[in-house]
Coordinates of C-alpha atoms (C1' of nucleotides) in Angstrom, one line a residue:
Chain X
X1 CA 16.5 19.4 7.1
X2 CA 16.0 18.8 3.8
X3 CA 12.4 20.5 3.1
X4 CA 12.1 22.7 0.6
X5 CA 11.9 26.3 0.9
X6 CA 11.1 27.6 -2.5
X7 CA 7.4 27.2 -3.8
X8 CA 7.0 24.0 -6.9
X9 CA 6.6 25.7 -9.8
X10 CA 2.9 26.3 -11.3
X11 CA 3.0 23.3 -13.2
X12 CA 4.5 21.0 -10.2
X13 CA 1.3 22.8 -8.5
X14 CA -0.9 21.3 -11.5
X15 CA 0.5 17.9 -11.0
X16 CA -0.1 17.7 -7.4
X17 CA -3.4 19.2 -7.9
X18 CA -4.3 16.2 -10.5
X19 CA -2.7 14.1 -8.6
X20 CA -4.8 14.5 -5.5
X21 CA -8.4 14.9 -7.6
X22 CA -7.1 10.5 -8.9
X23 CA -6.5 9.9 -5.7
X24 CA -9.2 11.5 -4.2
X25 CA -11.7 10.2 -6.9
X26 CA -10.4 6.6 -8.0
X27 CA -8.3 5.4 -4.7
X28 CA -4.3 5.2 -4.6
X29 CA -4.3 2.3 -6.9
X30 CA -5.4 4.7 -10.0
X31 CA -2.5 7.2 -8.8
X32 CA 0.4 5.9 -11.2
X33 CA 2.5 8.1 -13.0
X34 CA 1.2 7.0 -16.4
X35 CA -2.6 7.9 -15.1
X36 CA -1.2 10.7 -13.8
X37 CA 0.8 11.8 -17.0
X38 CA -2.2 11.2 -18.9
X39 CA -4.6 13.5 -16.9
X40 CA -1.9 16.0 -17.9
X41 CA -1.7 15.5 -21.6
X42 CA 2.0 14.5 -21.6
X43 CA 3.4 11.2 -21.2
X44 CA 4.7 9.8 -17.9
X45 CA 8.6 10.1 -18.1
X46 CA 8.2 13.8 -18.3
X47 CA 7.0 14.0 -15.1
X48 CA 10.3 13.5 -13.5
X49 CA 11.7 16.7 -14.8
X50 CA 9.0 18.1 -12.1
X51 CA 9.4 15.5 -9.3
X52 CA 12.2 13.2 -9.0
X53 CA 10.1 10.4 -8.2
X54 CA 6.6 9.2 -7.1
X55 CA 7.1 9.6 -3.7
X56 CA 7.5 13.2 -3.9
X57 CA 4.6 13.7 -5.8
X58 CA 2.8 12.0 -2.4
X59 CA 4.9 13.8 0.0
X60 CA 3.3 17.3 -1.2
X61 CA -0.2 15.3 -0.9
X62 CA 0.7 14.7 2.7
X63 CA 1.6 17.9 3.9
X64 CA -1.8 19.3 2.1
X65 CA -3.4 16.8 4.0
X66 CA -1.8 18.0 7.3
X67 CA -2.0 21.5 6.8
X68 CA -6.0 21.0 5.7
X69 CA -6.3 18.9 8.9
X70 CA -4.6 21.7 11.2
X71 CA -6.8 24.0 9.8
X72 CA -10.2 22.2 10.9
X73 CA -9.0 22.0 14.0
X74 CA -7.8 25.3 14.3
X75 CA -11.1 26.3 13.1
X76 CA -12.7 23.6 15.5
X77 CA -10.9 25.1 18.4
X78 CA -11.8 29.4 17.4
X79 CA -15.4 27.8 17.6
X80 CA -15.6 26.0 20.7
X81 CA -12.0 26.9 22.7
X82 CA -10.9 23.8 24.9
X83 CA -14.0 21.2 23.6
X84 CA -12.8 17.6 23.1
X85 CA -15.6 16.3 21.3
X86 CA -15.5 19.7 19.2
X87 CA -11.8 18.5 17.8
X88 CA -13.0 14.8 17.6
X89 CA -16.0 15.8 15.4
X90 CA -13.5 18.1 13.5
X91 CA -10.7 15.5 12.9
X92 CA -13.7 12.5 11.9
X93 CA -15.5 15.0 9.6
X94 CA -11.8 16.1 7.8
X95 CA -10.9 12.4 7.3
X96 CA -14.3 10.8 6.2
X97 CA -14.0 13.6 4.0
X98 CA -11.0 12.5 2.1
X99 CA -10.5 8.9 3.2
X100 CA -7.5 8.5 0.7
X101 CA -6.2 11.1 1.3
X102 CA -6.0 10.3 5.0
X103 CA -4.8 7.1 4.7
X104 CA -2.0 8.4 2.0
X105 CA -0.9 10.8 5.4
X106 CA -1.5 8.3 7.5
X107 CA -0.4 4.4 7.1
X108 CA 3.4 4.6 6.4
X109 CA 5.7 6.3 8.4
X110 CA 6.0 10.3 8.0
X111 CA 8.8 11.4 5.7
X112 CA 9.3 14.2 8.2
X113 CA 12.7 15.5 6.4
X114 CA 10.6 16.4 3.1
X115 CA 7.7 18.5 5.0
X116 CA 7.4 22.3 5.4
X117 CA 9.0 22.6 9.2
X118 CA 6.6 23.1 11.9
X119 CA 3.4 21.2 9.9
X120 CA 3.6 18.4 11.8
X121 CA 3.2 20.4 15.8
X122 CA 0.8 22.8 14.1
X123 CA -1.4 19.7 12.9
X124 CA -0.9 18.2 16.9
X125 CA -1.6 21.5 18.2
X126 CA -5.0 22.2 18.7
X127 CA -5.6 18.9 20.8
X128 CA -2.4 19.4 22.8
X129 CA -4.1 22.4 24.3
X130 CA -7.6 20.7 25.0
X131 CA -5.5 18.0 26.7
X132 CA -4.3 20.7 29.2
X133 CA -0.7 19.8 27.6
X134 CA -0.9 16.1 28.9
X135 CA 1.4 14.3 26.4
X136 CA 0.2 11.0 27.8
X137 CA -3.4 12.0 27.5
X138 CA -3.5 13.8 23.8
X139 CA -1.6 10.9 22.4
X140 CA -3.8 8.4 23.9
X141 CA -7.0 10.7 22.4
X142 CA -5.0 10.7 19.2
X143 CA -4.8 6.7 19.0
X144 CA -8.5 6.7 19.9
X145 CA -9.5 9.3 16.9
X146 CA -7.4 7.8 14.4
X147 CA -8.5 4.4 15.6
X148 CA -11.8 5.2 15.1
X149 CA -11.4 7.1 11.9
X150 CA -9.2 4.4 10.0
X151 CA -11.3 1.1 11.1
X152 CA -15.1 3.2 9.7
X153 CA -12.1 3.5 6.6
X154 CA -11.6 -0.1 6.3
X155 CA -15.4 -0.9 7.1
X156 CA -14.0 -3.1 10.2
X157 CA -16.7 -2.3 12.2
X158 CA -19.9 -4.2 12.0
X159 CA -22.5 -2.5 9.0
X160 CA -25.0 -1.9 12.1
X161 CA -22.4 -0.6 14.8
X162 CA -23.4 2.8 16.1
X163 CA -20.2 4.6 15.8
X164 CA -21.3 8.2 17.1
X165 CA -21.9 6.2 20.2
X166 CA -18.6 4.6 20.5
X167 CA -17.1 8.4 19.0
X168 CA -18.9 9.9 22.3
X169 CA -18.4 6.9 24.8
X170 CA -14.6 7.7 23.8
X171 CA -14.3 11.3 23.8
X172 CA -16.4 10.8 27.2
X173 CA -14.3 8.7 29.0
X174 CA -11.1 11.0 27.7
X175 CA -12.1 13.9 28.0
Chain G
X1 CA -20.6 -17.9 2.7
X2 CA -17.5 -18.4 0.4
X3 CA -15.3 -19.7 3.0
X4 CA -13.1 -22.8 2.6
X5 CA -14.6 -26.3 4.5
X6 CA -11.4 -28.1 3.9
X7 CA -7.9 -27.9 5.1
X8 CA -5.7 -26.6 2.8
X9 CA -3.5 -29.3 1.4
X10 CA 0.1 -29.6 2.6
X11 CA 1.8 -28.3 -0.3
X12 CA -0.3 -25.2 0.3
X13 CA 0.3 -25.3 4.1
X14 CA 3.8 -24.8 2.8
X15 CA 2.9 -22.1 0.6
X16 CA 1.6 -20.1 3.3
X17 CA 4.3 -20.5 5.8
X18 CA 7.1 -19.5 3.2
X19 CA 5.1 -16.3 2.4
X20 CA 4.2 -15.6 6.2
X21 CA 8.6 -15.9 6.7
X22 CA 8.9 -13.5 3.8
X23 CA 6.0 -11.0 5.1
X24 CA 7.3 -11.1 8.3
X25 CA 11.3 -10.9 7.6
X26 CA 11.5 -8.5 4.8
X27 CA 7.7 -6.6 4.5
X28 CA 5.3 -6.5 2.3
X29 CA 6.8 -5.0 -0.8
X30 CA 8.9 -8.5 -0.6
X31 CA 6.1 -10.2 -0.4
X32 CA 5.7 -11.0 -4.6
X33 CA 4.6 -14.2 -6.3
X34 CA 8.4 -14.5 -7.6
X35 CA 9.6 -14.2 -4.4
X36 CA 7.8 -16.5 -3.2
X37 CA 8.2 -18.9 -5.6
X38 CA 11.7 -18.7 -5.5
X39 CA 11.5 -19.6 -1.7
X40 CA 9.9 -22.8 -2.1
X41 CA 12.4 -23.9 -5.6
X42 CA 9.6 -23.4 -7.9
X43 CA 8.7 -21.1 -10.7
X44 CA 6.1 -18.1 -9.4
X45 CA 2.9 -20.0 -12.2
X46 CA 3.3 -23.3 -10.3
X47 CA 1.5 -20.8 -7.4
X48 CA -1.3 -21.0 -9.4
X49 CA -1.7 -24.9 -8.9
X50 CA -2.4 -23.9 -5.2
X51 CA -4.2 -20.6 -4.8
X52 CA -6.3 -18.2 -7.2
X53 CA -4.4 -15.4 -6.8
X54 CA -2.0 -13.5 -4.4
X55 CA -5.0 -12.3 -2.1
X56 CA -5.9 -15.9 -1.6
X57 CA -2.6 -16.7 -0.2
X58 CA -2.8 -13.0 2.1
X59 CA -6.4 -14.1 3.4
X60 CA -4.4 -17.4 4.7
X61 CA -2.3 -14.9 6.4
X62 CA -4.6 -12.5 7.4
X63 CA -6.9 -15.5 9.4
X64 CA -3.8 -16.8 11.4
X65 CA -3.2 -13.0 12.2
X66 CA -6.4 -13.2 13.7
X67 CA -6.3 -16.5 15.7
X68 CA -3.2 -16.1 17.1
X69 CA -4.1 -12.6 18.0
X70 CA -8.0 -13.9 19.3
X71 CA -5.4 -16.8 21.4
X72 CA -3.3 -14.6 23.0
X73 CA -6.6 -12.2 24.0
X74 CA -7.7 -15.4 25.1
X75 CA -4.7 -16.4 27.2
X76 CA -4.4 -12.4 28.8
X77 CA -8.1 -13.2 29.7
X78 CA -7.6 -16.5 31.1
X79 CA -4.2 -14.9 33.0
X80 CA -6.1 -12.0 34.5
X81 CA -10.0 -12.2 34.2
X82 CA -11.8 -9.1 33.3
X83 CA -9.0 -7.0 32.9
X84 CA -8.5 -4.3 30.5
X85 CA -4.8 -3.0 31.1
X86 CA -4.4 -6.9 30.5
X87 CA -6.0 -7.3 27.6
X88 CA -4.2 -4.4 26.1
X89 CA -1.1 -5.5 27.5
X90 CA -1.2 -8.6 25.3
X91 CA -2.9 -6.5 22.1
X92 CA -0.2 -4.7 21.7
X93 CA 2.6 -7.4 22.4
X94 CA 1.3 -9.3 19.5
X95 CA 0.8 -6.6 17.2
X96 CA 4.8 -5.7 17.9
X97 CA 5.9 -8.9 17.6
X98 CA 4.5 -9.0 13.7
X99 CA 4.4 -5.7 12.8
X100 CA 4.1 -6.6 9.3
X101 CA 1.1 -8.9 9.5
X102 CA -0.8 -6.8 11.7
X103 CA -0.5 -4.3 9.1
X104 CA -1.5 -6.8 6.4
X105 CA -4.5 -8.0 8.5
X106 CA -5.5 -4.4 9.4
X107 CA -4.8 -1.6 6.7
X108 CA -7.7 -2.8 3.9
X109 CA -11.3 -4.1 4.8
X110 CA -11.7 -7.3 6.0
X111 CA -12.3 -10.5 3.0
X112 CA -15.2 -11.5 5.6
X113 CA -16.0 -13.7 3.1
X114 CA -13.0 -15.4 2.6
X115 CA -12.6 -16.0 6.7
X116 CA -13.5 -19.1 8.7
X117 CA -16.9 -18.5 10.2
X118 CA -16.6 -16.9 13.9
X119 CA -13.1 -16.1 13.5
X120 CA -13.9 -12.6 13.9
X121 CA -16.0 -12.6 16.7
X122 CA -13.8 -15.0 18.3
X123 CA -11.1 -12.4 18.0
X124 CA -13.1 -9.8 19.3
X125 CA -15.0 -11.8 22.1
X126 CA -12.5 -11.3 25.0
X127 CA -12.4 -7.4 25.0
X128 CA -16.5 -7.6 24.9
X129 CA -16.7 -9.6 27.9
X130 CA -14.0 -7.2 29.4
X131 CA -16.3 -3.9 28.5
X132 CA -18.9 -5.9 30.0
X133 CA -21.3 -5.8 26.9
X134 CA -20.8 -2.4 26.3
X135 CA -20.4 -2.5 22.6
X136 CA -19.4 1.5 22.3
X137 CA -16.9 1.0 25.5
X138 CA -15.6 -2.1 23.7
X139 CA -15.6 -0.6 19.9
X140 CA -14.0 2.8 21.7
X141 CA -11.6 0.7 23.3
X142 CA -10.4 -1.3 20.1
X143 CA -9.8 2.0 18.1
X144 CA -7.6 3.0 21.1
X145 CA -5.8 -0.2 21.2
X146 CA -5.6 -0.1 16.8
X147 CA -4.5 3.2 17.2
X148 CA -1.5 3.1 19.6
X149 CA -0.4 0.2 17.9
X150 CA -0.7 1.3 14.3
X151 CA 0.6 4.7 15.5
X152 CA 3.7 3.3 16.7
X153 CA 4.7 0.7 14.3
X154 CA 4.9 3.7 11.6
X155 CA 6.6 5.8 13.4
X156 CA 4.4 8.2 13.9
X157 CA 4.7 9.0 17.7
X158 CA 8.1 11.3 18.4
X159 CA 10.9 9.5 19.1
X160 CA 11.1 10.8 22.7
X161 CA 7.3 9.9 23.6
X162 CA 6.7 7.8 26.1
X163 CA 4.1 4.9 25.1
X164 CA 3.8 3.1 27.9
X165 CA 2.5 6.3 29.8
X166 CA 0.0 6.9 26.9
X167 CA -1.0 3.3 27.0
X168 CA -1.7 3.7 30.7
X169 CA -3.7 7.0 30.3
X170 CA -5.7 5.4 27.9
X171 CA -6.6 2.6 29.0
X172 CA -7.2 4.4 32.7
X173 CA -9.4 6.4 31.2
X174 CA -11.8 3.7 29.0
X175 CA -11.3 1.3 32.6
Chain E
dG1 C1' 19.9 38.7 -36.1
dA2 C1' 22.7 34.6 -34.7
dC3 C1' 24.1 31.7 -30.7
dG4 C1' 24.0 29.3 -26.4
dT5 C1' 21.3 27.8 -22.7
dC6 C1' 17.8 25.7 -20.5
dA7 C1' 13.0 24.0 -19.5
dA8 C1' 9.9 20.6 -20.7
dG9 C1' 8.3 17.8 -23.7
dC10 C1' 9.1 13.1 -26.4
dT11 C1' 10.3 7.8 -27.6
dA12 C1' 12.4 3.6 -26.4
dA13 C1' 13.6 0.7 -23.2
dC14 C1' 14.7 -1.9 -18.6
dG15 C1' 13.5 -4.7 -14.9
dC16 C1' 10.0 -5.5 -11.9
dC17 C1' 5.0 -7.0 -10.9
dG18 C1' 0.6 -10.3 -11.1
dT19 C1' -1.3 -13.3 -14.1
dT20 C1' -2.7 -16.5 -18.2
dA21 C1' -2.1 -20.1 -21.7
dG22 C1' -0.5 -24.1 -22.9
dC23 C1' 2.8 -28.0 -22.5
dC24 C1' 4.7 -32.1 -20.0
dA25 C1' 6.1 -35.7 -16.6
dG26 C1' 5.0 -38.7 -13.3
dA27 C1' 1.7 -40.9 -10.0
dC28 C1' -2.7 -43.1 -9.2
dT29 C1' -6.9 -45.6 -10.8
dC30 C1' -9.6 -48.8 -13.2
Chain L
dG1 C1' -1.9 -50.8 -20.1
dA2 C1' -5.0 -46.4 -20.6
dG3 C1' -6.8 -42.5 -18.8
dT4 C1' -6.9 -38.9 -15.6
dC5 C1' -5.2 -35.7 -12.3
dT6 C1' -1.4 -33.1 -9.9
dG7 C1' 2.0 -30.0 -10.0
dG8 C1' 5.6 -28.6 -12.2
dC9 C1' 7.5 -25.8 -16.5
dT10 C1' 8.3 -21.9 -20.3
dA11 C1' 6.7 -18.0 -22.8
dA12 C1' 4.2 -14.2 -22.8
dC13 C1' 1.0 -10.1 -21.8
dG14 C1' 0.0 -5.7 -20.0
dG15 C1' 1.0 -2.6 -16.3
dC16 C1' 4.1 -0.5 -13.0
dG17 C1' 8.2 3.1 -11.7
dT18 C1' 12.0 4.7 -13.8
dT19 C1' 16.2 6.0 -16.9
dA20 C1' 18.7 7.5 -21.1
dG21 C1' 18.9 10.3 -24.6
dC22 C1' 16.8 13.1 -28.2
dT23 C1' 14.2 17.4 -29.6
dT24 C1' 11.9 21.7 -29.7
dG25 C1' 11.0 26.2 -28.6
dA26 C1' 11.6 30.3 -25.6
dC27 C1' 14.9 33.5 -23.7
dG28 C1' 18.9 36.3 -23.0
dT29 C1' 23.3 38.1 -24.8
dC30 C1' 26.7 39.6 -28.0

DNA sequence: GACGTCAAGCTAACGCCGTTAGCCAGACTC
DNA sequence: GAGTCTGGCTAACGGCGTTAGCTTGACGTC
C-alpha cells in the first residue's frame, strides 16, 4: 500500500549503506541517528530531510535483509532443487552471517505496508516448494529454522551443545 | 556464581511486581525507571536503594518467566506423562499468556549468572525426559516450540495461517 | 546577469531515558 | 541520647529521537 516505488536517492542509499556496516559491526545499540550522522560527516537532524524517522532508516535494512535471504535460498534451491537440509544450511549460514541484521528483520513485527511488494512470498518461497506446498509443514520448518537460528543468536544453548546435530535431527524428522 | 542467596526484601518484592504489571500491560518501551517509579509513588533514584540497575530488576523478571514457565511444563508432564503434543500444548499457552515477558526472557542471552542455580535446567528438564534423553530431539524440539511462538506473537505468520495445524505438523513430525 | 526555488546542510532546543551525587528524615541499636 | 542505617528526595549529566527554523549553494527561468 504504501511502499515506495521510486528508488532513495544516492545519498539515502549512502545512509542505509552506513547504517547497516554500525549495525552490522557494533550491534543495534550503536545504530542511533547521532552515530549514524556522524559516520556521514553531517550532524544528526539532517538526516531527516532523507528519512522521516529512524524507523525508516530500519525498514530499508529489513527488506535488504529479506531480499539477501531470498537470494541464498534461491541460490540454495538452483543447487540442490527440492533438498531441505540444502535451504536449512542456506537460511543458518545467511543469518550467522549477519546476526543483527537478522534479528533487526526478525524480532518485531514486519512493517509489511513499507516493503517492496512481493519481498516477503519471494523470501518464503523457496521452502514452500521443498514442503511440496504444505502450509502446515513449511511453517512448522520455518519455526524450527528460525528457532534454531535465533537461540545459537542469543547463546541459549549450552557452550558444548552440538547444534549441527540438533540442525540435522530437525531437518530429519521434517523433512 | 554471582547469584543472589537471599530473598529479596519486601520493598523489592514490590518493585518487581509493579514493573512485571507495567511489562506485561503496556510492553517494554513502558517499562522505564520513571515509570516505574511513578507506579509505586516514589521518585525513579529511590530505585537505586533497591536494585543496581534496570537489568537487575529484568533478571527478577526474567527468573519468574522461567519458573512459572518450568511449573506449567511441569504440570502438562504431570497431566499427561511423556507427551510431546502436551508439553507443547502448555509451552505455548504460557508464552501467549505473557507475550511480553516471554519476549523479555527470550530475545537477549541469558544473565546465567544472575539466575538461581538449576533454574534453567529445571525449565528445560520436562521436554528432556519427553525426548527421552535425546538432547538434539529435545534442542530441535525447543527451537520449534521458540519458534512458533516467537513467530506468532510478532506477527509474523499471515493473518489467515492456521497455527494450530502447524503446531500439529510439527510436533507430529519431531514425535 | 538577476531572481526564485529547492535540496541539504546547520544550530538550538525539547522531552524523554538510565543513572549518579549528595542531602535528609526517621527508625533502630547500643 | 548518639550513631548508624534505610529509604526517600532534588538536581544534574550525558545520551537518545526528533522538531523548528535558519543558511547556503546549485539550478532553471526571464
Amino acid at each position: 500500500m504504501a511502499e515506495r516505488l521510486t528508488a532513495r536517492s544516492a545519498r539515502s542509499q549512502e545512509i542505509v549503506e552506513a547504517a547497516r556496516t554500525l549495525l552490522e559491526e557494533s550491534g543495534p545499540a550503536a545504530l542511533t541517528m547521532r552515530a549514524l550522522a556522524d559516520h556521514l560527516g553531517i550532524k544528526a537532524p539532517s538526516l531527516y530531510k532523507h528519512f522521516p524517522d529512524k524507523q525508516a532508516v530500519e525498514v530499508e535494512l529489513i527488506a535488504q535483509m529479506l531480499a539477501e535471504s531470498a537470494e541464498a535460498m534461491e541460490a540454495a534451491e538452483a543447487r540442490e532443487p527440492g533438498s531441505l537440509p540444502a535451504l536449512a544450511e542456506a537460511y543458518r549460514a545467511y543469518a550467522l552471517a549477519h546476526p543483527h541484521l537478522y534479528c533487526l528483520a526478525t524480532e518485531r513485527p514486519l512493517p509489511r505496508a513499507s516493503l517492496p511488494a512481493g519481498l516477503e512470498d519471494r523470501a518464503a518461497a523457496p521452502l514452500m516448494r521443498a514442503c511440496g506446498g504444505d502450509l502446515d509443514l513449511a511453517r512448522a520448518t520455518w519455526a524450527f529454522a528460525h528457532g534454531m537460528v535465533i537461540l545459537e543468536i542469543h547463546g541459549r544453548f549450552p557452550d558444548d551443545a552440538d547444534l549441527d546435530a540438533a540442525w540435522k535431527r530437525g531437518t530429519r524428522a521434517l523433512h
